[in-house]
Coordinates of C-alpha atoms and ligand atoms in Angstrom, one line a residue:
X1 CA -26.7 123.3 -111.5
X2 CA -24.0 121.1 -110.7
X3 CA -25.6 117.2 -110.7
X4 CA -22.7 115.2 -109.6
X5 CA -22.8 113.6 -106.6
X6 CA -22.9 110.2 -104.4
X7 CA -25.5 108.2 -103.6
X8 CA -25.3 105.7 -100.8
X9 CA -27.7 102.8 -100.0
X10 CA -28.1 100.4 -97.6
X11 CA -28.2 97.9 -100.7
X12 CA -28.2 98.2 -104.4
X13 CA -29.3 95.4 -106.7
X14 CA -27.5 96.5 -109.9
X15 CA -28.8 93.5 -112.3
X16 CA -25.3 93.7 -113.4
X17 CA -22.4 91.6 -113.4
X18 CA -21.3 93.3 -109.8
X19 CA -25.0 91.4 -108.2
X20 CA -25.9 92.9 -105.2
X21 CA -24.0 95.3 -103.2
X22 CA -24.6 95.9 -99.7
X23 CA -23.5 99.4 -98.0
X24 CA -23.6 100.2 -101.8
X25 CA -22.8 104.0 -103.2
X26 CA -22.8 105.1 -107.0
X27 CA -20.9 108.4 -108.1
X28 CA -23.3 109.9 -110.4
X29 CA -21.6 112.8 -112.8
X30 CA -23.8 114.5 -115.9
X31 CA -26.4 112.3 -115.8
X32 CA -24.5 109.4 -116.2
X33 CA -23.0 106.5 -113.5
X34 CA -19.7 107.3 -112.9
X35 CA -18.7 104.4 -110.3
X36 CA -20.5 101.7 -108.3
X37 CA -19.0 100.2 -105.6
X38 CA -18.8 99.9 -101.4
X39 CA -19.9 103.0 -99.6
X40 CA -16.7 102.7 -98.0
X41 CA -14.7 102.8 -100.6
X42 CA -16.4 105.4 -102.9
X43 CA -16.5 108.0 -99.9
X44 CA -12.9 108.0 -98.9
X45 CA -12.2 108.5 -103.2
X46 CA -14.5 111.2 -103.3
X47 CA -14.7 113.0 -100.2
X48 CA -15.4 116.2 -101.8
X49 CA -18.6 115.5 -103.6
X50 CA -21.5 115.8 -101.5
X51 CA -23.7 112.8 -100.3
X52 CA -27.4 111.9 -101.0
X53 CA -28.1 108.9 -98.0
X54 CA -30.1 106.6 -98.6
X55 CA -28.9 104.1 -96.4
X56 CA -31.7 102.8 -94.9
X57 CA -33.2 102.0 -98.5
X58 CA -32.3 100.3 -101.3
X59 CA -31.1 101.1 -104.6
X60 CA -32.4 99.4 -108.2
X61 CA -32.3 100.3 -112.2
X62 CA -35.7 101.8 -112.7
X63 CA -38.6 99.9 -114.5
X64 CA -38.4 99.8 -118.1
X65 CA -42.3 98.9 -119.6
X66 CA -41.7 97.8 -122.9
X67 CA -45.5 97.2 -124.0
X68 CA -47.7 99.6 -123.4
X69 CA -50.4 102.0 -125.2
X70 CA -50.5 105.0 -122.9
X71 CA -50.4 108.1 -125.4
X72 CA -52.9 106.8 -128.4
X73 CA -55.4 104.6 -126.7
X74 CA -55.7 105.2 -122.9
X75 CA -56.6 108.6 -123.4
X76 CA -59.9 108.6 -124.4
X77 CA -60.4 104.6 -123.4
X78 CA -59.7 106.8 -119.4
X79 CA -61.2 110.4 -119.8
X80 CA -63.6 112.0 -122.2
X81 CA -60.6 113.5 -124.2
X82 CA -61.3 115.7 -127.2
X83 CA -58.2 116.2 -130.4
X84 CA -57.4 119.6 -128.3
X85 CA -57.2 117.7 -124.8
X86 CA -55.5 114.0 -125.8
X87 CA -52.3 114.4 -126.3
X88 CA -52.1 116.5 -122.9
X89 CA -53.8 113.8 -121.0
X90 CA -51.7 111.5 -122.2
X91 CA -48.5 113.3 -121.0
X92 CA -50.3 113.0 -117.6
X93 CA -50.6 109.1 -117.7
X94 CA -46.8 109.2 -118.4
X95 CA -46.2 111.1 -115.6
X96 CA -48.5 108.3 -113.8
X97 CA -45.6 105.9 -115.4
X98 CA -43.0 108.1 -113.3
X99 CA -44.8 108.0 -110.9
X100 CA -44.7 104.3 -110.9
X101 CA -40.9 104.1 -110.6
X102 CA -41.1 103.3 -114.5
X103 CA -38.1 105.8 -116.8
X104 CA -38.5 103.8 -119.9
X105 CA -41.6 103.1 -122.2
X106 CA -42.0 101.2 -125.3
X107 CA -45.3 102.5 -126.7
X108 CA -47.3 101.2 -129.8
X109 CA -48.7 103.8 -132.0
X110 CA -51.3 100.8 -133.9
X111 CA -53.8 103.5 -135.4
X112 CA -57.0 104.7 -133.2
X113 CA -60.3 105.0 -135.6
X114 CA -61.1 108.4 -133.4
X115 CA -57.8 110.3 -133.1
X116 CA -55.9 111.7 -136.1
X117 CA -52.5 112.0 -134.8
X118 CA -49.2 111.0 -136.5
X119 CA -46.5 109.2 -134.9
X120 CA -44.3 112.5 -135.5
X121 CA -47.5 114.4 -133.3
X122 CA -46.3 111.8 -130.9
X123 CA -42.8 112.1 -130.8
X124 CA -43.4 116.1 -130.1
X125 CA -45.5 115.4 -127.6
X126 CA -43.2 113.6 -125.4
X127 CA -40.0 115.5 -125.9
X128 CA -40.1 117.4 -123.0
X129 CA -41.1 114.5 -120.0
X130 CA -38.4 113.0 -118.3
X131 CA -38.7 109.5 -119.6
X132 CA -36.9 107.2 -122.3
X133 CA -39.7 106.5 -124.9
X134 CA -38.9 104.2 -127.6
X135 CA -42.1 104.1 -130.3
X136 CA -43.3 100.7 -132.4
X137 CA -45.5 101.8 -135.2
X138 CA -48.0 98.7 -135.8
X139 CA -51.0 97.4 -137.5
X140 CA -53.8 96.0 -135.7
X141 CA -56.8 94.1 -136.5
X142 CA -59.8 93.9 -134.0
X143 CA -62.0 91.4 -133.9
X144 CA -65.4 93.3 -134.2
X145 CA -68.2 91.2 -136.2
X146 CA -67.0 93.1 -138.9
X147 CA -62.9 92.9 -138.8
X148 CA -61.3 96.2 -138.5
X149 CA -57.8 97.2 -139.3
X150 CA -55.8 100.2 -139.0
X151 CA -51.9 100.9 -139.0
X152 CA -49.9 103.7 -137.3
X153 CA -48.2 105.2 -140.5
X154 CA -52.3 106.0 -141.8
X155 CA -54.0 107.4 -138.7
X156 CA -57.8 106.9 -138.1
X157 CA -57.9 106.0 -141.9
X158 CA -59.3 102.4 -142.0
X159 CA -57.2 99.5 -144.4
X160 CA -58.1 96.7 -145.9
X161 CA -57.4 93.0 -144.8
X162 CA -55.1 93.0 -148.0
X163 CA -53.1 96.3 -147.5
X164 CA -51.6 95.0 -144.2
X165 CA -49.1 92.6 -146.3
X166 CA -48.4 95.6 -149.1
X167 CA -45.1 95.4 -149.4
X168 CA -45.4 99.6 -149.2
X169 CA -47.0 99.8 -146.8
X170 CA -45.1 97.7 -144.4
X171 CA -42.2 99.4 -145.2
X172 CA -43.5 103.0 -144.5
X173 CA -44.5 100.9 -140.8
X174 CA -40.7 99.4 -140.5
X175 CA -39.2 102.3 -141.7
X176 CA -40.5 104.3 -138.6
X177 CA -40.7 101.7 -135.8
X178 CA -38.3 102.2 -133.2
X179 CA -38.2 98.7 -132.0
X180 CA -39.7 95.3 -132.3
X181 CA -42.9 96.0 -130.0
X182 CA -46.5 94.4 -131.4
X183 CA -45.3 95.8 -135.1
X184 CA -48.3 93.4 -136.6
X185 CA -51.0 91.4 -134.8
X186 CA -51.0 88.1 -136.2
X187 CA -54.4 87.1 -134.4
X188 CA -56.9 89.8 -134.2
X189 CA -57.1 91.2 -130.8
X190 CA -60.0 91.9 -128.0
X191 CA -58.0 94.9 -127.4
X192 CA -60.3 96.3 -124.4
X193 CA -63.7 95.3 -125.7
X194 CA -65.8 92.6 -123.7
X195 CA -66.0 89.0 -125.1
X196 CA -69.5 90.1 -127.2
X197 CA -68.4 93.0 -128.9
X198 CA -64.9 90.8 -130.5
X199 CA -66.3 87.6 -131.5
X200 CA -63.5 86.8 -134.1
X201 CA -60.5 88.5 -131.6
X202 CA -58.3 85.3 -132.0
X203 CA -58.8 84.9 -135.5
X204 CA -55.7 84.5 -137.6
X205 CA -54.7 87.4 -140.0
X206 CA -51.8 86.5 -142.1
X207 CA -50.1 83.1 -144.0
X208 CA -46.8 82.1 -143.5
X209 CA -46.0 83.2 -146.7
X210 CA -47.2 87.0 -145.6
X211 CA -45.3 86.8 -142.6
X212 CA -42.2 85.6 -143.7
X213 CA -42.2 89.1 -146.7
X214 CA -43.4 91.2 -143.6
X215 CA -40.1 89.4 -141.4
X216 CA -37.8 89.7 -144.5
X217 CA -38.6 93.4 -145.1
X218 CA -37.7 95.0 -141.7
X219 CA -35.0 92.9 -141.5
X220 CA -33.9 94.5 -144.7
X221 CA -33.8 97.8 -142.8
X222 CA -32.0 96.2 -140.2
X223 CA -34.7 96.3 -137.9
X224 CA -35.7 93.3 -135.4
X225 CA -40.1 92.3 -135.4
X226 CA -41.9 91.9 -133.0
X227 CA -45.7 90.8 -133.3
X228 CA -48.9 90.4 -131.2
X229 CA -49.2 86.8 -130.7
X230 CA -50.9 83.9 -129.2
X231 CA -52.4 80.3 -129.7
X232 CA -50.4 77.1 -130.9
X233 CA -51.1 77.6 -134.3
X234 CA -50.5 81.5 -134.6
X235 CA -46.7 81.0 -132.2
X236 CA -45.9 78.6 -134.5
X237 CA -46.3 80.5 -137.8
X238 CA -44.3 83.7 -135.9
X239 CA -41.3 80.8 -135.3
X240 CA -41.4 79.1 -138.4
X241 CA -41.4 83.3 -140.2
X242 CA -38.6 84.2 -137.9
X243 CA -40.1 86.8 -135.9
X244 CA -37.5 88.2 -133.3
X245 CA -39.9 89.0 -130.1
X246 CA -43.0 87.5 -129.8
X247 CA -45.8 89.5 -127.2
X248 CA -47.6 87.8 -125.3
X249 CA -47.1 84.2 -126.5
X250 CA -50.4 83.2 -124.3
X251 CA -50.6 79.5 -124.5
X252 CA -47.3 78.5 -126.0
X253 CA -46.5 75.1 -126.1
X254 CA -43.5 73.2 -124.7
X255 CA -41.5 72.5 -128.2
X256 CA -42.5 75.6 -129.1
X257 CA -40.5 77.2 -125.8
X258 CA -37.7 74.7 -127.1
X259 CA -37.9 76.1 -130.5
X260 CA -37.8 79.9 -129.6
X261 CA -34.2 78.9 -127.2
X262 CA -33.0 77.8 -130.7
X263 CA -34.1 80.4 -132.6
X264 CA -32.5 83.4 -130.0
X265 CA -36.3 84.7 -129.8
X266 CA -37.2 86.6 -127.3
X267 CA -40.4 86.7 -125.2
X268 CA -42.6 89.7 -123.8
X269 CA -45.1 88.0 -120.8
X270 CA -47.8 90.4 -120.4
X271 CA -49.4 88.4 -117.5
X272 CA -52.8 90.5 -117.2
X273 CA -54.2 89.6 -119.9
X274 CA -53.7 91.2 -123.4
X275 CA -55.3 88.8 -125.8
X276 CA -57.9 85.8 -126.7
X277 CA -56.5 83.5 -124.3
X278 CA -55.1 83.5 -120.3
X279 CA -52.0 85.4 -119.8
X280 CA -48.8 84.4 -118.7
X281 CA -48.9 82.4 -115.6
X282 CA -46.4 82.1 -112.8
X283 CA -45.6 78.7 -114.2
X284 CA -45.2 79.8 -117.7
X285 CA -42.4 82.5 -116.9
X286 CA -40.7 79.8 -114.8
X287 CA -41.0 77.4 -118.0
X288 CA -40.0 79.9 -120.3
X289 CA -36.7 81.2 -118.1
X290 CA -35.9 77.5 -117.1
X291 CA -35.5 76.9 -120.8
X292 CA -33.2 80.2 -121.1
X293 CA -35.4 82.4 -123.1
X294 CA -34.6 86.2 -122.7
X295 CA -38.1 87.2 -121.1
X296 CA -39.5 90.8 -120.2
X297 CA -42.8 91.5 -118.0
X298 CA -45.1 94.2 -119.7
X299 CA -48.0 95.6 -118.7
X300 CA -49.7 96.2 -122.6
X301 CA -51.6 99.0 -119.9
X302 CA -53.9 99.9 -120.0
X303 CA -55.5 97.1 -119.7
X304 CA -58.7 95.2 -118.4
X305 CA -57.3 92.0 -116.2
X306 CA -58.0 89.3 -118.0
X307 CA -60.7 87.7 -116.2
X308 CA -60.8 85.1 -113.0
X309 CA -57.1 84.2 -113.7
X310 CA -55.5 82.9 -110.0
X311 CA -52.5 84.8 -110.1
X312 CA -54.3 88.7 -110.5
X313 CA -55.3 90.2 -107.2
X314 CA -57.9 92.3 -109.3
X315 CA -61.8 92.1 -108.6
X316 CA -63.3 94.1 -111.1
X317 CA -62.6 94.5 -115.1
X318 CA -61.8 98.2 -114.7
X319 CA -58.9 99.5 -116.8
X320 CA -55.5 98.9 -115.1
X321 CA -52.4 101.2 -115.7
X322 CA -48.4 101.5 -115.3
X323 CA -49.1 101.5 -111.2
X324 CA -49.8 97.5 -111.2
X325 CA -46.7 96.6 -113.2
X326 CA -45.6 95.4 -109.5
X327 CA -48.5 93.5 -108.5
X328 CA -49.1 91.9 -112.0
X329 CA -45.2 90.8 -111.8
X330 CA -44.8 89.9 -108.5
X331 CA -46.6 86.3 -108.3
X332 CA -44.0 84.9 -111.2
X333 CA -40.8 86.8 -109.5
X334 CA -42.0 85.2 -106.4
X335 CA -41.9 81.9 -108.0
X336 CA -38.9 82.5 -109.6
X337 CA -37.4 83.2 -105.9
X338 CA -39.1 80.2 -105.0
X339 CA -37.1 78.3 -107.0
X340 CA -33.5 79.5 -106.6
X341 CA -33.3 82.5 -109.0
X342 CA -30.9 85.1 -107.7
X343 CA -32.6 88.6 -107.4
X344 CA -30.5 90.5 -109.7
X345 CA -31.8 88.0 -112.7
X346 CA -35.4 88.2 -111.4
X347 CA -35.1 92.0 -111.2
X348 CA -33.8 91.6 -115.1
X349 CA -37.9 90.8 -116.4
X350 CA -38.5 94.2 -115.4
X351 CA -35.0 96.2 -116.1
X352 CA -32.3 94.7 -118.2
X353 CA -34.3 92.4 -120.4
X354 CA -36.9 94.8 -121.5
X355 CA -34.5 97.5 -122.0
X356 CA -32.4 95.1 -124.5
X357 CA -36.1 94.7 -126.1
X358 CA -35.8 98.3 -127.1
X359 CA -32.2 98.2 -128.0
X360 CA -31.2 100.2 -125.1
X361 CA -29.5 97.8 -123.6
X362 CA -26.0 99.7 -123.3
X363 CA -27.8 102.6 -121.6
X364 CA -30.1 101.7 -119.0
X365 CA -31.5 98.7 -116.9
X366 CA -28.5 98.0 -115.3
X367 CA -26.6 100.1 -112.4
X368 CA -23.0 100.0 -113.7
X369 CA -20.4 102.5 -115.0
X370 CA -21.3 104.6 -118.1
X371 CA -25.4 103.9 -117.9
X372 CA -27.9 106.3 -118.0
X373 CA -28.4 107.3 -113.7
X374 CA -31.9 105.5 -113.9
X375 CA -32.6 104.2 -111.0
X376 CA -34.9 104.2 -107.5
X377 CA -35.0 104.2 -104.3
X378 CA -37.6 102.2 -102.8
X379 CA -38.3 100.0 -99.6
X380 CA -37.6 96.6 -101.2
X381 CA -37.1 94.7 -104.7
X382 CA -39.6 96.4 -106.8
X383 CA -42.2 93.3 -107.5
X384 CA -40.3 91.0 -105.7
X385 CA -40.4 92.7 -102.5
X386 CA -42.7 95.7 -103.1
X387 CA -45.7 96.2 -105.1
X388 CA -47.6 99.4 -103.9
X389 CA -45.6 102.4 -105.7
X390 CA -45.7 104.5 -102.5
X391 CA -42.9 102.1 -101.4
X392 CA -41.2 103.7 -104.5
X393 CA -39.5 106.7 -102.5
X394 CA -37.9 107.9 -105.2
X395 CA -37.0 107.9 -109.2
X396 CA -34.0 109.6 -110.4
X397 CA -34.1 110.0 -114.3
X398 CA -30.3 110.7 -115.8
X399 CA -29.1 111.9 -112.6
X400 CA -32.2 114.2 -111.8
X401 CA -34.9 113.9 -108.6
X402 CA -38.2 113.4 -110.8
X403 CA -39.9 111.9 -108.1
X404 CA -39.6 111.7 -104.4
X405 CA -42.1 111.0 -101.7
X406 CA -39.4 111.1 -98.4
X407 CA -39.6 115.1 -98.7
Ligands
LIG1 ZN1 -50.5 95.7 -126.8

C-alpha cells in the first residue's frame, strides 16, 4: 500500500524548534515525516498526494512512557494469568498503551518471583505490536520483612543482598539494558504491596562505594544508569556516584535540584506514587524545570495512587494503568502553564524528554522532518488540554492508522 500522504490540522504542536503551527500540514512518506509546514503551503507543493483532514483537530508527537512495568508485572498483578496466558495478556495491556495515545514504552524487566521469562522471551513477544519499546533490565529489592531481591538477567531465581554489587552480575544486567530506566533500586521498594506487607520498602541497599563500581561499569559499556530513587540521603548517594537519570527522586531537596543542573542529570517524575514517600508534586516539577533540569512524566503503571496526595483525582487504591498518564500529568503541565511555560516545552515532559531518556531522541517525540510519523490527533494538548483518552481520536504509529475513534 502506498502510505504517503498529507495530513492537515487545524494546529500542530510539534515540540520542535518550528513551536506551534496553526493551519499546520505534515507530508508523511514511508513512515517517516517528510515536511512540516502551513497547510497552505504544503498543498499547493504537493497537490498530487492525497489529503487526510484533520482540520478541526490538532496534531502532537505521541506519548512516549518511559517507566513502566506492563509486560512482567501487571499481568498477573491485573488478571489471573498463568506461564501459557502472560505474555499474551500482556501484549493486550500494550495495546491498552495504544490505546492511550502512547507509541513508545520504556519497560523494566526487574525479575518476577512467579514468572520464568527471559528478557529475550520479552523482546519476542513484542516484535509484532506497533509500538517503540525500549527494555531496562534491573534489580529490585522489596521491602518484605524478609528483604527480597531478584534481577532481570536471573528470572524468578532469588539473589542475595551481596550478588546485586557482583561485578558479573551487573555486567550481564548493563550488558542487556537498553537504556537507563530503574537499572538498580537503591532504596527497597513498596512496589504494589500495602504499607504492612513492606515494612523496610525505603531501606537503603547499596554504599557509595557499590554504587559508584555499579555507575563505573555501564559506563564502561557506554551505557547511561538510571536507578530507583528517593529520600535525601539515598538522592544524594545516586549524585555523589554519578548516576545519569534518577526515577522518581520523591523528596529531593533544593541543593540537591542544584546539584543534578550541574551534574547534566536527568529526572523521571512519576507523580502517582512509585515509592516510600509522596510523589512528585505540581510544585516539585515546577522547581525541578525552573532550575533547568531535563524532566520526563512516567507513569511506573501500573500502579496504586500513592495515597491522599492533593494533586490525584483518584478515590480508591486500585491499580492504575497507561490510560491516566493524562490525568496524573495534567495538574503539574497546568502549573507549568500557570506560570508562563510555552506549550511546546510543557508537551516535551511527555514527548521529547522521555524519548531522549531512551536514546530515541533523533527519532520520535518531536514532529519535524526525518522523525518517525508518531503522532495523534486529539481534541486538545494531551494533559494540558485533555486527559480522557477518548479525546485521543487518533494514533498514527510510523505513518500507519493504529487507532482511530472518528470512524
Ligand atoms: Zn518502576
Amino acid at each position: 500500500m502506498n502510505n504517503n500522504f498529507l495530513v492537515r490540522a487545524g494546529k500542530i504542536v510539534t515540540v520542535s524548534s518550528l513551536g506551534t503551527i496553526y493551519e499546520g500540514a505534515m507530508i508523511i512518506k514511508d513512515g517517516r515525516i517528510a515536511e512540516v509546514g502551513n497547510w497552505n503551503t504544503l498543498q499547493s507543493q504537493f497537490h498530487s498526494l492525497p489529503v487526510i483532514d484533520y482540520s478541526d483537530y490538532v496534531i502532537t508527537p505521541s506519548l512516549v512512557d518511559c517507566h513502566t512495568h506492563l509486560l512482567e508485572f501487571a499481568p498477573s498483578s491485573l488478571y489471573p494469568v498463568t506461564p501459557a496466558t502472560h505474555l499474551l495478556t500482556g501484549k493486550s495491556i500494550l495495546l491498552h498503551a495504544l490505546r492511550s495515545g502512547i507509541t513508545a514504552l520504556g519497560e523494566q524487566i526487574c525479575g518476577h518471583p512467579n514468572s520464568d521469562f527471559s528478557i529475550t522471551d520479552y523482546r519476542h513477544a513484542v516484535k509484532d505490536i506497533p509500538l517503540d519499546i525500549s527494555f531496562a533490565t534491573t534489580s529490585i529489592s522489596i521491602g518484605f520483612k524478609e528483604m527480597v531481591h531478584y534481577t532481570g538477567v536471573t528470572k524468578s531465581k532469588r539473589v542475595r543482598h551481596a550478588d546485586l554489587s557482583d561485578p558479573s552480575l551487573v555486567k550481564e544486567i548493563a550488558r542487556q539494558s537498553d537504556y537507563p530506566g530503574e537499572n538498580l533500586f537503591l532504596n527497597a521498594t513498596p512496589a504494589n504491596f500495602t504499607a504492612d506487607e513492606v515494612p523496610r520498602a525505603g531501606e537503603i541497599i547499596y554504599t557509595l562505594e557499590e554504587l559508584k563500581c555499579i555507575v563505573k561499569i555501564y559506563h564502561q559499556y557506554e551505557k547511561q544508569v538510571g536507578v530507583h530513587v528517593a529520600g535525601e540521603e539515598a538522592i544524594e548517594l545516586a549524585l555523589e556516584a554519578g548516576v545519569d537519570v534518577l526515577h522518581h527522586a520523591h523528596g529531593i531537596t533544593n541543593d540537591q535540584i542544584k546539584k543534578a543542573n550541574l551534574q547534566g542529570t536527568k529526572i523521571v517524575t512519576t507523580p502517582m506514587g512509585g515509592t516510600h514517600l509522596e510523589p512528585n508534586s505540581p510544585e516539585n516539577i515546577l522547581k525541578l524545570i525552573q532550575n533547568k533540569i531535563d524532566v520526563s512524566i512516567a507513569t511506573d503503571a501500573y500502579l496504586p495512587p500513592y495515597p491522599s496526595v492533593s494533586w490525584l483525582p483518584f478515590k480508591d487504591q486500585s491499580l492504575l494503568g497507561p490510560d491516566v498518564y493524562m490525568k496524573i500529568a495534567h495538574p503539574g503541565m497546568k502549573l507549568l502553564q500557570e506560570n508562563g511555560f510555552d506549550e511546546n516545552k510543557i508537551l516535551a515532559l511527555l514527548t521529547a524528554n522521555p524519548s531522549a531518556v531512551l536514546g530515541k531522541g533523533d527519532k520520535f517525540g518531536k514532529l519535524q522532518q526525518g522523525m518517525d510519523a508518531n503522532f495523534v490527533v486529539t481534541a486538545g494538548i494531551p494533559g494540558l488540554e485533555i486527559t480522557d483518552v477518548e479525546d485521543v481520536k487518533a494514533v498514527y504509529f510510523r505513518g500507519d492508522r493504529v487507532v482511530d475513534r472518528l470512524k
